[in-house]
mmCIF file of C-alpha atoms in Angstrom:
data_model
loop_
_atom_site.group_PDB
_atom_site.id
_atom_site.type_symbol
_atom_site.label_atom_id
_atom_site.label_comp_id
_atom_site.label_asym_id
_atom_site.label_seq_id
_atom_site.Cartn_x
_atom_site.Cartn_y
_atom_site.Cartn_z
ATOM 1 C CA UNK A 1 -22.603 15.315 -22.857
ATOM 2 C CA UNK A 2 -19.867 17.902 -22.394
ATOM 3 C CA UNK A 3 -17.050 18.152 -24.904
ATOM 4 C CA UNK A 4 -14.025 17.334 -22.803
ATOM 5 C CA UNK A 5 -10.564 17.219 -24.309
ATOM 6 C CA UNK A 6 -9.433 13.776 -25.499
ATOM 7 C CA UNK A 7 -6.286 13.031 -23.594
ATOM 8 C CA UNK A 8 -5.742 9.527 -24.891
ATOM 9 C CA UNK A 9 -3.206 10.515 -27.549
ATOM 10 C CA UNK A 10 -1.466 13.035 -25.250
ATOM 11 C CA UNK A 11 -1.102 10.472 -22.407
ATOM 12 C CA UNK A 12 -0.388 7.471 -24.503
ATOM 13 C CA UNK A 13 1.987 5.157 -22.720
ATOM 14 C CA UNK A 14 0.742 6.170 -19.277
ATOM 15 C CA UNK A 15 -2.031 4.493 -17.292
ATOM 16 C CA UNK A 16 -4.494 7.099 -16.288
ATOM 17 C CA UNK A 17 -8.233 7.398 -15.684
ATOM 18 C CA UNK A 18 -10.868 10.061 -15.455
ATOM 19 C CA UNK A 19 -12.186 10.541 -11.919
ATOM 20 C CA UNK A 20 -14.499 13.080 -10.272
ATOM 21 C CA UNK A 21 -17.708 14.447 -11.798
ATOM 22 C CA UNK A 22 -16.833 13.496 -15.397
ATOM 23 C CA UNK A 23 -16.229 9.893 -14.462
ATOM 24 C CA UNK A 24 -19.674 9.641 -12.831
ATOM 25 C CA UNK A 25 -21.330 9.846 -16.262
ATOM 26 C CA UNK A 26 -20.214 6.189 -16.718
ATOM 27 C CA UNK A 27 -22.493 5.159 -13.828
ATOM 28 C CA UNK A 28 -25.408 7.713 -13.746
ATOM 29 C CA UNK A 29 -26.898 10.457 -15.793
ATOM 30 C CA UNK A 30 -24.311 13.176 -16.501
ATOM 31 C CA UNK A 31 -24.178 16.198 -14.187
ATOM 32 C CA UNK A 32 -22.536 19.553 -14.688
ATOM 33 C CA UNK A 33 -18.976 20.070 -13.554
ATOM 34 C CA UNK A 34 -16.448 22.759 -14.340
ATOM 35 C CA UNK A 35 -13.401 20.652 -14.736
ATOM 36 C CA UNK A 36 -12.150 17.199 -15.712
ATOM 37 C CA UNK A 37 -10.187 15.306 -13.101
ATOM 38 C CA UNK A 38 -7.597 12.634 -13.985
ATOM 39 C CA UNK A 39 -5.733 10.246 -11.776
ATOM 40 C CA UNK A 40 -2.178 9.165 -12.509
ATOM 41 C CA UNK A 41 0.486 7.405 -10.509
ATOM 42 C CA UNK A 42 2.489 9.893 -8.338
ATOM 43 C CA UNK A 43 5.703 8.568 -9.842
ATOM 44 C CA UNK A 44 4.502 9.706 -13.292
ATOM 45 C CA UNK A 45 4.069 13.352 -12.181
ATOM 46 C CA UNK A 46 6.915 14.980 -14.038
ATOM 47 C CA UNK A 47 6.487 13.015 -17.299
ATOM 48 C CA UNK A 48 2.726 13.567 -17.367
ATOM 49 C CA UNK A 49 3.010 17.303 -16.694
ATOM 50 C CA UNK A 50 5.673 17.548 -19.456
ATOM 51 C CA UNK A 51 3.434 15.786 -21.851
ATOM 52 C CA UNK A 52 0.389 18.014 -21.023
ATOM 53 C CA UNK A 53 2.574 21.155 -21.298
ATOM 54 C CA UNK A 54 3.743 20.072 -24.702
ATOM 55 C CA UNK A 55 0.056 19.769 -25.697
ATOM 56 C CA UNK A 56 -0.488 23.435 -24.671
ATOM 57 C CA UNK A 57 -1.851 22.912 -21.187
ATOM 58 C CA UNK A 58 -0.589 25.378 -18.615
ATOM 59 C CA UNK A 59 -0.083 24.651 -14.938
ATOM 60 C CA UNK A 60 -2.263 27.139 -13.025
ATOM 61 C CA UNK A 61 -1.627 26.013 -9.413
ATOM 62 C CA UNK A 62 -0.991 23.065 -7.140
ATOM 63 C CA UNK A 63 -4.086 21.479 -5.618
ATOM 64 C CA UNK A 64 -4.605 21.195 -1.794
ATOM 65 C CA UNK A 65 -4.205 17.431 -2.367
ATOM 66 C CA UNK A 66 -1.319 15.917 -4.356
ATOM 67 C CA UNK A 67 -1.790 17.224 -7.870
ATOM 68 C CA UNK A 68 -2.192 20.364 -10.107
ATOM 69 C CA UNK A 69 -4.784 22.455 -11.850
ATOM 70 C CA UNK A 70 -4.040 22.860 -15.524
ATOM 71 C CA UNK A 71 -5.784 24.830 -18.225
ATOM 72 C CA UNK A 72 -5.929 24.225 -21.982
ATOM 73 C CA UNK A 73 -5.429 26.963 -24.486
ATOM 74 C CA UNK A 74 -9.139 26.817 -24.986
ATOM 75 C CA UNK A 75 -9.800 27.492 -21.226
ATOM 76 C CA UNK A 76 -10.721 23.960 -20.216
ATOM 77 C CA UNK A 77 -9.606 23.078 -16.621
ATOM 78 C CA UNK A 78 -7.964 19.662 -15.969
ATOM 79 C CA UNK A 79 -7.073 18.606 -12.469
ATOM 80 C CA UNK A 80 -4.253 16.093 -12.474
ATOM 81 C CA UNK A 81 -4.459 14.078 -9.191
ATOM 82 C CA UNK A 82 -1.352 12.091 -8.092
ATOM 83 C CA UNK A 83 -2.325 8.749 -6.810
ATOM 84 C CA UNK A 84 -0.689 6.399 -4.326
ATOM 85 C CA UNK A 85 -3.687 4.676 -2.968
ATOM 86 C CA UNK A 86 -3.308 0.958 -1.999
ATOM 87 C CA UNK A 87 -5.892 0.049 -4.709
ATOM 88 C CA UNK A 88 -4.406 2.305 -7.470
ATOM 89 C CA UNK A 89 -2.547 -0.425 -9.435
ATOM 90 C CA UNK A 90 -5.589 -2.700 -9.402
ATOM 91 C CA UNK A 91 -7.803 0.132 -10.595
ATOM 92 C CA UNK A 92 -5.444 1.413 -13.365
ATOM 93 C CA UNK A 93 -5.199 -2.195 -14.664
ATOM 94 C CA UNK A 94 -8.975 -2.503 -14.920
ATOM 95 C CA UNK A 95 -10.460 0.862 -16.015
ATOM 96 C CA UNK A 96 -13.983 1.249 -17.175
ATOM 97 C CA UNK A 97 -15.048 3.366 -20.180
ATOM 98 C CA UNK A 98 -17.657 6.095 -20.371
ATOM 99 C CA UNK A 99 -20.074 6.596 -23.292
ATOM 100 C CA UNK A 100 -17.337 8.581 -25.166
ATOM 101 C CA UNK A 101 -14.840 5.785 -24.726
ATOM 102 C CA UNK A 102 -12.608 7.509 -22.292
ATOM 103 C CA UNK A 103 -10.950 5.490 -19.470
ATOM 104 C CA UNK A 104 -12.735 6.090 -16.175
ATOM 105 C CA UNK A 105 -12.105 4.807 -12.709
ATOM 106 C CA UNK A 106 -14.054 1.692 -12.017
ATOM 107 C CA UNK A 107 -17.176 2.135 -9.883
ATOM 108 C CA UNK A 108 -15.740 0.498 -6.703
ATOM 109 C CA UNK A 109 -12.629 2.689 -6.743
ATOM 110 C CA UNK A 110 -14.618 5.840 -7.616
ATOM 111 C CA UNK A 111 -16.763 5.084 -4.544
ATOM 112 C CA UNK A 112 -13.652 4.718 -2.427
ATOM 113 C CA UNK A 113 -12.295 8.000 -3.650
ATOM 114 C CA UNK A 114 -15.509 9.882 -3.146
ATOM 115 C CA UNK A 115 -16.169 8.392 0.308
ATOM 116 C CA UNK A 116 -12.628 9.427 1.307
ATOM 117 C CA UNK A 117 -13.166 13.041 0.017
ATOM 118 C CA UNK A 118 -16.204 13.291 2.467
ATOM 119 C CA UNK A 119 -17.753 16.283 0.623
ATOM 120 C CA UNK A 120 -21.566 16.594 0.263
ATOM 121 C CA UNK A 121 -21.330 16.578 -3.555
ATOM 122 C CA UNK A 122 -19.253 13.360 -3.394
ATOM 123 C CA UNK A 123 -21.722 11.607 -1.134
ATOM 124 C CA UNK A 124 -24.488 12.727 -3.497
ATOM 125 C CA UNK A 125 -22.631 11.208 -6.385
ATOM 126 C CA UNK A 126 -22.089 7.976 -4.530
ATOM 127 C CA UNK A 127 -25.701 7.589 -3.643
ATOM 128 C CA UNK A 128 -26.882 8.295 -7.221
ATOM 129 C CA UNK A 129 -24.255 5.904 -8.799
ATOM 130 C CA UNK A 130 -25.163 3.147 -6.344
ATOM 131 C CA UNK A 131 -28.851 3.745 -7.037
ATOM 132 C CA UNK A 132 -28.219 3.071 -10.775
ATOM 133 C CA UNK A 133 -25.913 0.093 -10.089
ATOM 134 C CA UNK A 134 -27.110 -3.471 -10.717
ATOM 135 C CA UNK A 135 -26.666 -6.282 -8.236
ATOM 136 C CA UNK A 136 -23.408 -7.517 -9.770
ATOM 137 C CA UNK A 137 -21.904 -4.037 -9.642
ATOM 138 C CA UNK A 138 -23.054 -3.519 -5.998
ATOM 139 C CA UNK A 139 -21.483 -6.840 -5.009
ATOM 140 C CA UNK A 140 -18.190 -5.719 -6.568
ATOM 141 C CA UNK A 141 -18.331 -2.364 -4.751
ATOM 142 C CA UNK A 142 -19.060 -4.151 -1.453
ATOM 143 C CA UNK A 143 -16.089 -6.472 -2.071
ATOM 144 C CA UNK A 144 -13.637 -3.667 -2.810
ATOM 145 C CA UNK A 145 -14.880 -1.512 -0.076
ATOM 146 C CA UNK A 146 -14.545 -4.413 2.435
ATOM 147 C CA UNK A 147 -10.956 -5.175 1.147
ATOM 148 C CA UNK A 148 -9.600 -1.560 1.243
ATOM 149 C CA UNK A 149 -11.726 0.294 3.736
ATOM 150 C CA UNK A 150 -13.694 -2.263 5.861
ATOM 151 C CA UNK A 151 -14.551 0.496 8.347
ATOM 152 C CA UNK A 152 -16.712 2.057 5.584
ATOM 153 C CA UNK A 153 -18.829 -1.042 4.928
ATOM 154 C CA UNK A 154 -21.700 -0.037 7.159
ATOM 155 C CA UNK A 155 -21.736 3.473 5.653
ATOM 156 C CA UNK A 156 -21.714 1.913 2.194
ATOM 157 C CA UNK A 157 -24.890 -0.084 2.929
ATOM 158 C CA UNK A 158 -26.626 3.134 4.013
ATOM 159 C CA UNK A 159 -25.517 4.907 0.848
ATOM 160 C CA UNK A 160 -26.778 1.985 -1.250
ATOM 161 C CA UNK A 161 -30.120 2.094 0.527
ATOM 162 C CA UNK A 162 -30.489 5.822 -0.025
ATOM 163 C CA UNK A 163 -29.431 5.604 -3.621
ATOM 164 C CA UNK A 164 -31.992 2.823 -4.354
ATOM 165 C CA UNK A 165 -34.721 4.815 -2.612
ATOM 166 C CA UNK A 166 -33.862 7.896 -4.663
ATOM 167 C CA UNK A 167 -33.926 5.915 -7.866
ATOM 168 C CA UNK A 168 -37.341 4.397 -7.034
ATOM 169 C CA UNK A 169 -38.716 7.940 -6.519
ATOM 170 C CA UNK A 170 -37.356 8.973 -9.899
ATOM 171 C CA UNK A 171 -38.718 5.873 -11.644
ATOM 172 C CA UNK A 172 -42.193 6.277 -10.038
#
């Protein structure tokens, strides 16, 4: 497990979650990634950035999506994503936790984010996470995808199938 900065004290009082590659470790074996992505409400942008700057994080540049790349004094990159998704409040009110106890985006919402990103790495993460998910977790993912992105339900079933096939190959 990588040694990511613990932002819980720095961001105390804000609802936030880890997303991206670091969040996937709550749902599958950890993979390498160069940065830690966090998701906060767009309305908390200024206050969150001020808090991170006070903790010696420097804003490096804006992202191509709403958010910023920051870097710690030790050289660790943090991407702060500004959320306004229709499911954001629900997700922030029900975070999961990874093995280190950090708040991570729940699996259904992480699947929504990664499917929306439409990048190869993200689809790979989705299939792997879904391959490791149990029936209860899959039912929850199906329900949330059907509620917020029903047009993606058929694709979700394909990703579940691929993930389960890949997992069987690893287990055999």
